[in-house]
């Protein structure tokens, strides 16, 4: 009992004295260095900077191999063993990565003083992803982000989410579930290298705040970046940007000032880089080419924009998003947004991207555009079954003066068309090659995407929806020229708008096929 009380007292001391925490990490924790040798966990420049600024909620944007995953694992391990009743959860992007992180933590425990390992820190359970300290009633667990049950039914005191930009599936939903399990006053760290200016990690970064946490109370500033879903200031989420030159091992052949380029001299002047660091940077350019700014970030903007393969002009999208007004009307609990009501004498197209529906299914999407100008008038995004989607599409078409309805007939489209023709009795349906509906194929999709790209670049003001523009931001190119939503994102609004603008272009060019 005395040993446990001593541990608690040590924990309280390190919480209020960051230097004391770093000293304890160096004294108690052992990790393997780049040469495989066992060494004390002595905080490097990046880790010290994190400790100086950290709050209760943190997001870390980093270059490769800065030691942050190891440091946060060590930090939360100490918090687990110094405070009874603590549950720490570490979530990595793959099962292999989760197991690798846990081996680091296992090694930390194995190299603790024997009197601790055999005393208050004796493990009552230990396996490949969990260690339990029965006397403290504390526990350390690791999970893969692909585990649908991660965090469910738990009360977490420390949450470490690693390489969030590479989490599979709906990373935003996974994060939301984990956050729901975080206890009041719990500590969270999201950390990752960049992977494109889209997705959950990018949105979290854009919603974070810059500033130093004084006595763990954050002095905030307005975030500089904007992105889809970025809500502005997120309570207590402190941003930490850690460029590659904070790692002392990143040096190369010394470059003298006279032979430096203008860009290199500017980096030296602004950040104090040495000739050896400039030499390392040149080596990166030769080895990584266009991926250099992704793997070895130099600033918090270019590292995102240098990664990922967004199909559209990112700057044009972000500029338009900054100009957007609120919709004139919200219906169906916010699923249906209206900017421009129907006007007599104008012609409209209602484009429908179908889905299977259900609580866990994809979203169905409807875009209403004016034929003459291409202006976006209304938009629906909701999980609807084919029968309900047909009913809502018919209602919108009637509201907009008997608009032509263009249903993408891929997948569930045939069912929606059938409901439109029978249950809804709606006859003004787009036909392609004598068949009702629009067929998206490997030949037509690139043209649809290219047309949207031109409109976004040259006529972005025709688009009113933040949801749609957000999907454009996460619409990326893949292997063999294929295009789709990034992992964890959606593209239903993009595809519905693609159909609407394709039908509009066809109608203006060669007439309507009804």
mmCIF file with all atom_site columns, C-alpha atoms in Angstrom, residues 294-431:
data_model
loop_
_atom_site.group_PDB
_atom_site.id
_atom_site.type_symbol
_atom_site.label_atom_id
_atom_site.label_alt_id
_atom_site.label_comp_id
_atom_site.label_asym_id
_atom_site.label_entity_id
_atom_site.label_seq_id
_atom_site.pdbx_PDB_ins_code
_atom_site.Cartn_x
_atom_site.Cartn_y
_atom_site.Cartn_z
_atom_site.occupancy
_atom_site.B_iso_or_equiv
_atom_site.pdbx_formal_charge
_atom_site.auth_seq_id
_atom_site.auth_comp_id
_atom_site.auth_asym_id
_atom_site.auth_atom_id
_atom_site.pdbx_PDB_model_num
ATOM 1   C CA . UNK A 1 294 ? 4.649   14.597 -47.374 1.00 0.00 ? 294 UNK A CA 1
ATOM 2   C CA . UNK A 1 295 ? 7.177   12.391 -45.642 1.00 0.00 ? 295 UNK A CA 1
ATOM 3   C CA . UNK A 1 296 ? 9.359   15.214 -44.287 1.00 0.00 ? 296 UNK A CA 1
ATOM 4   C CA . UNK A 1 297 ? 7.010   18.130 -43.662 1.00 0.00 ? 297 UNK A CA 1
ATOM 5   C CA . UNK A 1 298 ? 8.392   21.692 -43.703 1.00 0.00 ? 298 UNK A CA 1
ATOM 6   C CA . UNK A 1 299 ? 5.199   23.676 -43.084 1.00 0.00 ? 299 UNK A CA 1
ATOM 7   C CA . UNK A 1 300 ? 1.659   22.831 -42.104 1.00 0.00 ? 300 UNK A CA 1
ATOM 8   C CA . UNK A 1 301 ? 0.110   23.845 -45.441 1.00 0.00 ? 301 UNK A CA 1
ATOM 9   C CA . UNK A 1 302 ? 2.356   22.560 -48.227 1.00 0.00 ? 302 UNK A CA 1
ATOM 10  C CA . UNK A 1 303 ? 2.710   19.130 -46.591 1.00 0.00 ? 303 UNK A CA 1
ATOM 11  C CA . UNK A 1 304 ? -1.034  18.557 -46.959 1.00 0.00 ? 304 UNK A CA 1
ATOM 12  C CA . UNK A 1 305 ? -1.328  20.008 -50.453 1.00 0.00 ? 305 UNK A CA 1
ATOM 13  C CA . UNK A 1 306 ? 1.691   18.047 -51.686 1.00 0.00 ? 306 UNK A CA 1
ATOM 14  C CA . UNK A 1 307 ? -0.012  14.777 -50.768 1.00 0.00 ? 307 UNK A CA 1
ATOM 15  C CA . UNK A 1 308 ? -3.060  13.007 -52.045 1.00 0.00 ? 308 UNK A CA 1
ATOM 16  C CA . UNK A 1 309 ? -4.309  13.353 -55.588 1.00 0.00 ? 309 UNK A CA 1
ATOM 17  C CA . UNK A 1 310 ? -7.406  15.543 -55.470 1.00 0.00 ? 310 UNK A CA 1
ATOM 18  C CA . UNK A 1 311 ? -9.027  15.592 -58.898 1.00 0.00 ? 311 UNK A CA 1
ATOM 19  C CA . UNK A 1 312 ? -10.088 19.237 -58.612 1.00 0.00 ? 312 UNK A CA 1
ATOM 20  C CA . UNK A 1 313 ? -8.472  22.624 -58.053 1.00 0.00 ? 313 UNK A CA 1
ATOM 21  C CA . UNK A 1 314 ? -8.045  22.716 -54.280 1.00 0.00 ? 314 UNK A CA 1
ATOM 22  C CA . UNK A 1 315 ? -7.464  26.460 -54.041 1.00 0.00 ? 315 UNK A CA 1
ATOM 23  C CA . UNK A 1 316 ? -10.590 27.205 -56.084 1.00 0.00 ? 316 UNK A CA 1
ATOM 24  C CA . UNK A 1 317 ? -12.633 24.941 -53.804 1.00 0.00 ? 317 UNK A CA 1
ATOM 25  C CA . UNK A 1 318 ? -11.294 26.521 -50.629 1.00 0.00 ? 318 UNK A CA 1
ATOM 26  C CA . UNK A 1 319 ? -11.812 30.039 -51.966 1.00 0.00 ? 319 UNK A CA 1
ATOM 27  C CA . UNK A 1 320 ? -15.417 29.224 -52.799 1.00 0.00 ? 320 UNK A CA 1
ATOM 28  C CA . UNK A 1 321 ? -16.008 27.607 -49.413 1.00 0.00 ? 321 UNK A CA 1
ATOM 29  C CA . UNK A 1 322 ? -14.851 30.805 -47.726 1.00 0.00 ? 322 UNK A CA 1
ATOM 30  C CA . UNK A 1 323 ? -17.518 32.765 -49.660 1.00 0.00 ? 323 UNK A CA 1
ATOM 31  C CA . UNK A 1 324 ? -20.528 30.527 -49.045 1.00 0.00 ? 324 UNK A CA 1
ATOM 32  C CA . UNK A 1 325 ? -23.765 31.793 -47.538 1.00 0.00 ? 325 UNK A CA 1
ATOM 33  C CA . UNK A 1 326 ? -26.192 29.783 -45.435 1.00 0.00 ? 326 UNK A CA 1
ATOM 34  C CA . UNK A 1 327 ? -29.039 28.030 -47.286 1.00 0.00 ? 327 UNK A CA 1
ATOM 35  C CA . UNK A 1 328 ? -32.348 29.817 -47.594 1.00 0.00 ? 328 UNK A CA 1
ATOM 36  C CA . UNK A 1 329 ? -34.179 26.815 -46.179 1.00 0.00 ? 329 UNK A CA 1
ATOM 37  C CA . UNK A 1 330 ? -33.414 23.527 -44.390 1.00 0.00 ? 330 UNK A CA 1
ATOM 38  C CA . UNK A 1 331 ? -35.806 20.593 -44.557 1.00 0.00 ? 331 UNK A CA 1
ATOM 39  C CA . UNK A 1 332 ? -35.861 16.952 -43.482 1.00 0.00 ? 332 UNK A CA 1
ATOM 40  C CA . UNK A 1 333 ? -33.712 17.666 -40.447 1.00 0.00 ? 333 UNK A CA 1
ATOM 41  C CA . UNK A 1 334 ? -31.055 19.405 -42.540 1.00 0.00 ? 334 UNK A CA 1
ATOM 42  C CA . UNK A 1 335 ? -30.762 16.647 -45.146 1.00 0.00 ? 335 UNK A CA 1
ATOM 43  C CA . UNK A 1 336 ? -32.456 18.828 -47.785 1.00 0.00 ? 336 UNK A CA 1
ATOM 44  C CA . UNK A 1 337 ? -30.992 22.296 -48.344 1.00 0.00 ? 337 UNK A CA 1
ATOM 45  C CA . UNK A 1 338 ? -32.538 24.958 -50.586 1.00 0.00 ? 338 UNK A CA 1
ATOM 46  C CA . UNK A 1 339 ? -30.693 28.036 -51.853 1.00 0.00 ? 339 UNK A CA 1
ATOM 47  C CA . UNK A 1 340 ? -32.753 29.114 -54.862 1.00 0.00 ? 340 UNK A CA 1
ATOM 48  C CA . UNK A 1 341 ? -36.503 28.388 -54.963 1.00 0.00 ? 341 UNK A CA 1
ATOM 49  C CA . UNK A 1 342 ? -38.223 27.502 -58.224 1.00 0.00 ? 342 UNK A CA 1
ATOM 50  C CA . UNK A 1 343 ? -39.030 30.366 -60.590 1.00 0.00 ? 343 UNK A CA 1
ATOM 51  C CA . UNK A 1 344 ? -41.745 30.350 -63.240 1.00 0.00 ? 344 UNK A CA 1
ATOM 52  C CA . UNK A 1 345 ? -40.385 30.088 -66.760 1.00 0.00 ? 345 UNK A CA 1
ATOM 53  C CA . UNK A 1 346 ? -37.077 28.481 -65.777 1.00 0.00 ? 346 UNK A CA 1
ATOM 54  C CA . UNK A 1 347 ? -36.163 24.896 -66.495 1.00 0.00 ? 347 UNK A CA 1
ATOM 55  C CA . UNK A 1 348 ? -34.491 22.590 -64.001 1.00 0.00 ? 348 UNK A CA 1
ATOM 56  C CA . UNK A 1 349 ? -32.848 19.186 -63.804 1.00 0.00 ? 349 UNK A CA 1
ATOM 57  C CA . UNK A 1 350 ? -33.150 16.902 -60.758 1.00 0.00 ? 350 UNK A CA 1
ATOM 58  C CA . UNK A 1 351 ? -30.208 14.481 -60.758 1.00 0.00 ? 351 UNK A CA 1
ATOM 59  C CA . UNK A 1 352 ? -30.321 11.412 -58.503 1.00 0.00 ? 352 UNK A CA 1
ATOM 60  C CA . UNK A 1 353 ? -27.425 9.294  -57.231 1.00 0.00 ? 353 UNK A CA 1
ATOM 61  C CA . UNK A 1 354 ? -28.968 6.203  -55.654 1.00 0.00 ? 354 UNK A CA 1
ATOM 62  C CA . UNK A 1 355 ? -28.006 4.058  -52.668 1.00 0.00 ? 355 UNK A CA 1
ATOM 63  C CA . UNK A 1 356 ? -29.314 0.998  -50.863 1.00 0.00 ? 356 UNK A CA 1
ATOM 64  C CA . UNK A 1 357 ? -30.391 3.005  -47.819 1.00 0.00 ? 357 UNK A CA 1
ATOM 65  C CA . UNK A 1 358 ? -30.578 1.786  -44.251 1.00 0.00 ? 358 UNK A CA 1
ATOM 66  C CA . UNK A 1 359 ? -28.860 3.161  -41.165 1.00 0.00 ? 359 UNK A CA 1
ATOM 67  C CA . UNK A 1 360 ? -25.422 1.900  -42.199 1.00 0.00 ? 360 UNK A CA 1
ATOM 68  C CA . UNK A 1 361 ? -25.769 2.205  -45.967 1.00 0.00 ? 361 UNK A CA 1
ATOM 69  C CA . UNK A 1 362 ? -24.415 4.808  -48.338 1.00 0.00 ? 362 UNK A CA 1
ATOM 70  C CA . UNK A 1 363 ? -26.089 8.159  -48.758 1.00 0.00 ? 363 UNK A CA 1
ATOM 71  C CA . UNK A 1 364 ? -28.485 8.846  -51.592 1.00 0.00 ? 364 UNK A CA 1
ATOM 72  C CA . UNK A 1 365 ? -28.021 12.269 -53.175 1.00 0.00 ? 365 UNK A CA 1
ATOM 73  C CA . UNK A 1 366 ? -30.164 14.620 -55.242 1.00 0.00 ? 366 UNK A CA 1
ATOM 74  C CA . UNK A 1 367 ? -28.931 17.791 -56.942 1.00 0.00 ? 367 UNK A CA 1
ATOM 75  C CA . UNK A 1 368 ? -31.315 20.365 -58.400 1.00 0.00 ? 368 UNK A CA 1
ATOM 76  C CA . UNK A 1 369 ? -29.714 22.692 -60.973 1.00 0.00 ? 369 UNK A CA 1
ATOM 77  C CA . UNK A 1 370 ? -31.038 25.326 -63.330 1.00 0.00 ? 370 UNK A CA 1
ATOM 78  C CA . UNK A 1 371 ? -30.524 24.203 -66.924 1.00 0.00 ? 371 UNK A CA 1
ATOM 79  C CA . UNK A 1 372 ? -29.673 27.619 -68.393 1.00 0.00 ? 372 UNK A CA 1
ATOM 80  C CA . UNK A 1 373 ? -27.024 28.658 -65.864 1.00 0.00 ? 373 UNK A CA 1
ATOM 81  C CA . UNK A 1 374 ? -26.029 25.464 -64.061 1.00 0.00 ? 374 UNK A CA 1
ATOM 82  C CA . UNK A 1 375 ? -26.749 27.159 -60.716 1.00 0.00 ? 375 UNK A CA 1
ATOM 83  C CA . UNK A 1 376 ? -27.161 24.777 -57.803 1.00 0.00 ? 376 UNK A CA 1
ATOM 84  C CA . UNK A 1 377 ? -30.653 25.355 -56.378 1.00 0.00 ? 377 UNK A CA 1
ATOM 85  C CA . UNK A 1 378 ? -31.209 22.543 -53.881 1.00 0.00 ? 378 UNK A CA 1
ATOM 86  C CA . UNK A 1 379 ? -29.455 19.463 -52.549 1.00 0.00 ? 379 UNK A CA 1
ATOM 87  C CA . UNK A 1 380 ? -30.462 16.335 -50.658 1.00 0.00 ? 380 UNK A CA 1
ATOM 88  C CA . UNK A 1 381 ? -28.104 13.942 -48.867 1.00 0.00 ? 381 UNK A CA 1
ATOM 89  C CA . UNK A 1 382 ? -29.829 11.255 -46.839 1.00 0.00 ? 382 UNK A CA 1
ATOM 90  C CA . UNK A 1 383 ? -29.894 7.505  -46.335 1.00 0.00 ? 383 UNK A CA 1
ATOM 91  C CA . UNK A 1 384 ? -33.078 6.547  -48.167 1.00 0.00 ? 384 UNK A CA 1
ATOM 92  C CA . UNK A 1 385 ? -34.421 3.337  -49.602 1.00 0.00 ? 385 UNK A CA 1
ATOM 93  C CA . UNK A 1 386 ? -35.324 3.373  -53.318 1.00 0.00 ? 386 UNK A CA 1
ATOM 94  C CA . UNK A 1 387 ? -39.051 3.870  -52.737 1.00 0.00 ? 387 UNK A CA 1
ATOM 95  C CA . UNK A 1 388 ? -38.558 6.862  -50.426 1.00 0.00 ? 388 UNK A CA 1
ATOM 96  C CA . UNK A 1 389 ? -35.884 8.351  -52.673 1.00 0.00 ? 389 UNK A CA 1
ATOM 97  C CA . UNK A 1 390 ? -38.253 8.135  -55.648 1.00 0.00 ? 390 UNK A CA 1
ATOM 98  C CA . UNK A 1 391 ? -40.947 9.921  -53.665 1.00 0.00 ? 391 UNK A CA 1
ATOM 99  C CA . UNK A 1 392 ? -38.649 12.764 -52.551 1.00 0.00 ? 392 UNK A CA 1
ATOM 100 C CA . UNK A 1 393 ? -37.167 13.161 -56.059 1.00 0.00 ? 393 UNK A CA 1
ATOM 101 C CA . UNK A 1 394 ? -40.654 13.366 -57.589 1.00 0.00 ? 394 UNK A CA 1
ATOM 102 C CA . UNK A 1 395 ? -41.734 15.951 -55.016 1.00 0.00 ? 395 UNK A CA 1
ATOM 103 C CA . UNK A 1 396 ? -38.703 18.111 -55.804 1.00 0.00 ? 396 UNK A CA 1
ATOM 104 C CA . UNK A 1 397 ? -39.251 17.746 -59.545 1.00 0.00 ? 397 UNK A CA 1
ATOM 105 C CA . UNK A 1 398 ? -42.872 18.873 -59.208 1.00 0.00 ? 398 UNK A CA 1
ATOM 106 C CA . UNK A 1 399 ? -41.827 21.749 -56.942 1.00 0.00 ? 399 UNK A CA 1
ATOM 107 C CA . UNK A 1 400 ? -39.370 22.885 -59.620 1.00 0.00 ? 400 UNK A CA 1
ATOM 108 C CA . UNK A 1 401 ? -41.967 23.162 -62.359 1.00 0.00 ? 401 UNK A CA 1
ATOM 109 C CA . UNK A 1 402 ? -42.037 19.588 -63.565 1.00 0.00 ? 402 UNK A CA 1
ATOM 110 C CA . UNK A 1 403 ? -38.256 19.286 -63.837 1.00 0.00 ? 403 UNK A CA 1
ATOM 111 C CA . UNK A 1 404 ? -36.600 16.508 -65.768 1.00 0.00 ? 404 UNK A CA 1
ATOM 112 C CA . UNK A 1 405 ? -35.380 13.756 -63.425 1.00 0.00 ? 405 UNK A CA 1
ATOM 113 C CA . UNK A 1 406 ? -32.081 12.094 -64.353 1.00 0.00 ? 406 UNK A CA 1
ATOM 114 C CA . UNK A 1 407 ? -31.476 8.967  -62.281 1.00 0.00 ? 407 UNK A CA 1
ATOM 115 C CA . UNK A 1 408 ? -28.105 7.264  -62.385 1.00 0.00 ? 408 UNK A CA 1
ATOM 116 C CA . UNK A 1 409 ? -29.284 3.793  -63.280 1.00 0.00 ? 409 UNK A CA 1
ATOM 117 C CA . UNK A 1 410 ? -26.207 1.961  -61.947 1.00 0.00 ? 410 UNK A CA 1
ATOM 118 C CA . UNK A 1 411 ? -26.792 -0.294 -58.903 1.00 0.00 ? 411 UNK A CA 1
ATOM 119 C CA . UNK A 1 412 ? -30.109 0.630  -57.231 1.00 0.00 ? 412 UNK A CA 1
ATOM 120 C CA . UNK A 1 413 ? -31.068 3.111  -59.943 1.00 0.00 ? 413 UNK A CA 1
ATOM 121 C CA . UNK A 1 414 ? -33.353 0.681  -61.727 1.00 0.00 ? 414 UNK A CA 1
ATOM 122 C CA . UNK A 1 415 ? -35.482 0.320  -58.587 1.00 0.00 ? 415 UNK A CA 1
ATOM 123 C CA . UNK A 1 416 ? -35.750 4.098  -58.144 1.00 0.00 ? 416 UNK A CA 1
ATOM 124 C CA . UNK A 1 417 ? -36.774 4.487  -61.786 1.00 0.00 ? 417 UNK A CA 1
ATOM 125 C CA . UNK A 1 418 ? -39.407 1.778  -61.373 1.00 0.00 ? 418 UNK A CA 1
ATOM 126 C CA . UNK A 1 419 ? -40.878 3.527  -58.320 1.00 0.00 ? 419 UNK A CA 1
ATOM 127 C CA . UNK A 1 420 ? -40.880 6.868  -60.157 1.00 0.00 ? 420 UNK A CA 1
ATOM 128 C CA . UNK A 1 421 ? -42.797 5.377  -63.086 1.00 0.00 ? 421 UNK A CA 1
ATOM 129 C CA . UNK A 1 422 ? -45.282 3.359  -61.025 1.00 0.00 ? 422 UNK A CA 1
ATOM 130 C CA . UNK A 1 423 ? -45.822 4.555  -57.442 1.00 0.00 ? 423 UNK A CA 1
ATOM 131 C CA . UNK A 1 424 ? -45.106 8.217  -58.221 1.00 0.00 ? 424 UNK A CA 1
ATOM 132 C CA . UNK A 1 425 ? -46.488 8.278  -61.761 1.00 0.00 ? 425 UNK A CA 1
ATOM 133 C CA . UNK A 1 426 ? -43.721 10.657 -62.837 1.00 0.00 ? 426 UNK A CA 1
ATOM 134 C CA . UNK A 1 427 ? -43.107 10.559 -66.569 1.00 0.00 ? 427 UNK A CA 1
ATOM 135 C CA . UNK A 1 428 ? -40.562 13.291 -67.356 1.00 0.00 ? 428 UNK A CA 1
ATOM 136 C CA . UNK A 1 429 ? -37.485 11.113 -66.987 1.00 0.00 ? 429 UNK A CA 1
ATOM 137 C CA . UNK A 1 430 ? -34.145 11.486 -68.765 1.00 0.00 ? 430 UNK A CA 1
ATOM 138 C CA . UNK A 1 431 ? -33.384 8.841  -71.395 1.00 0.00 ? 431 UNK A CA 1
#
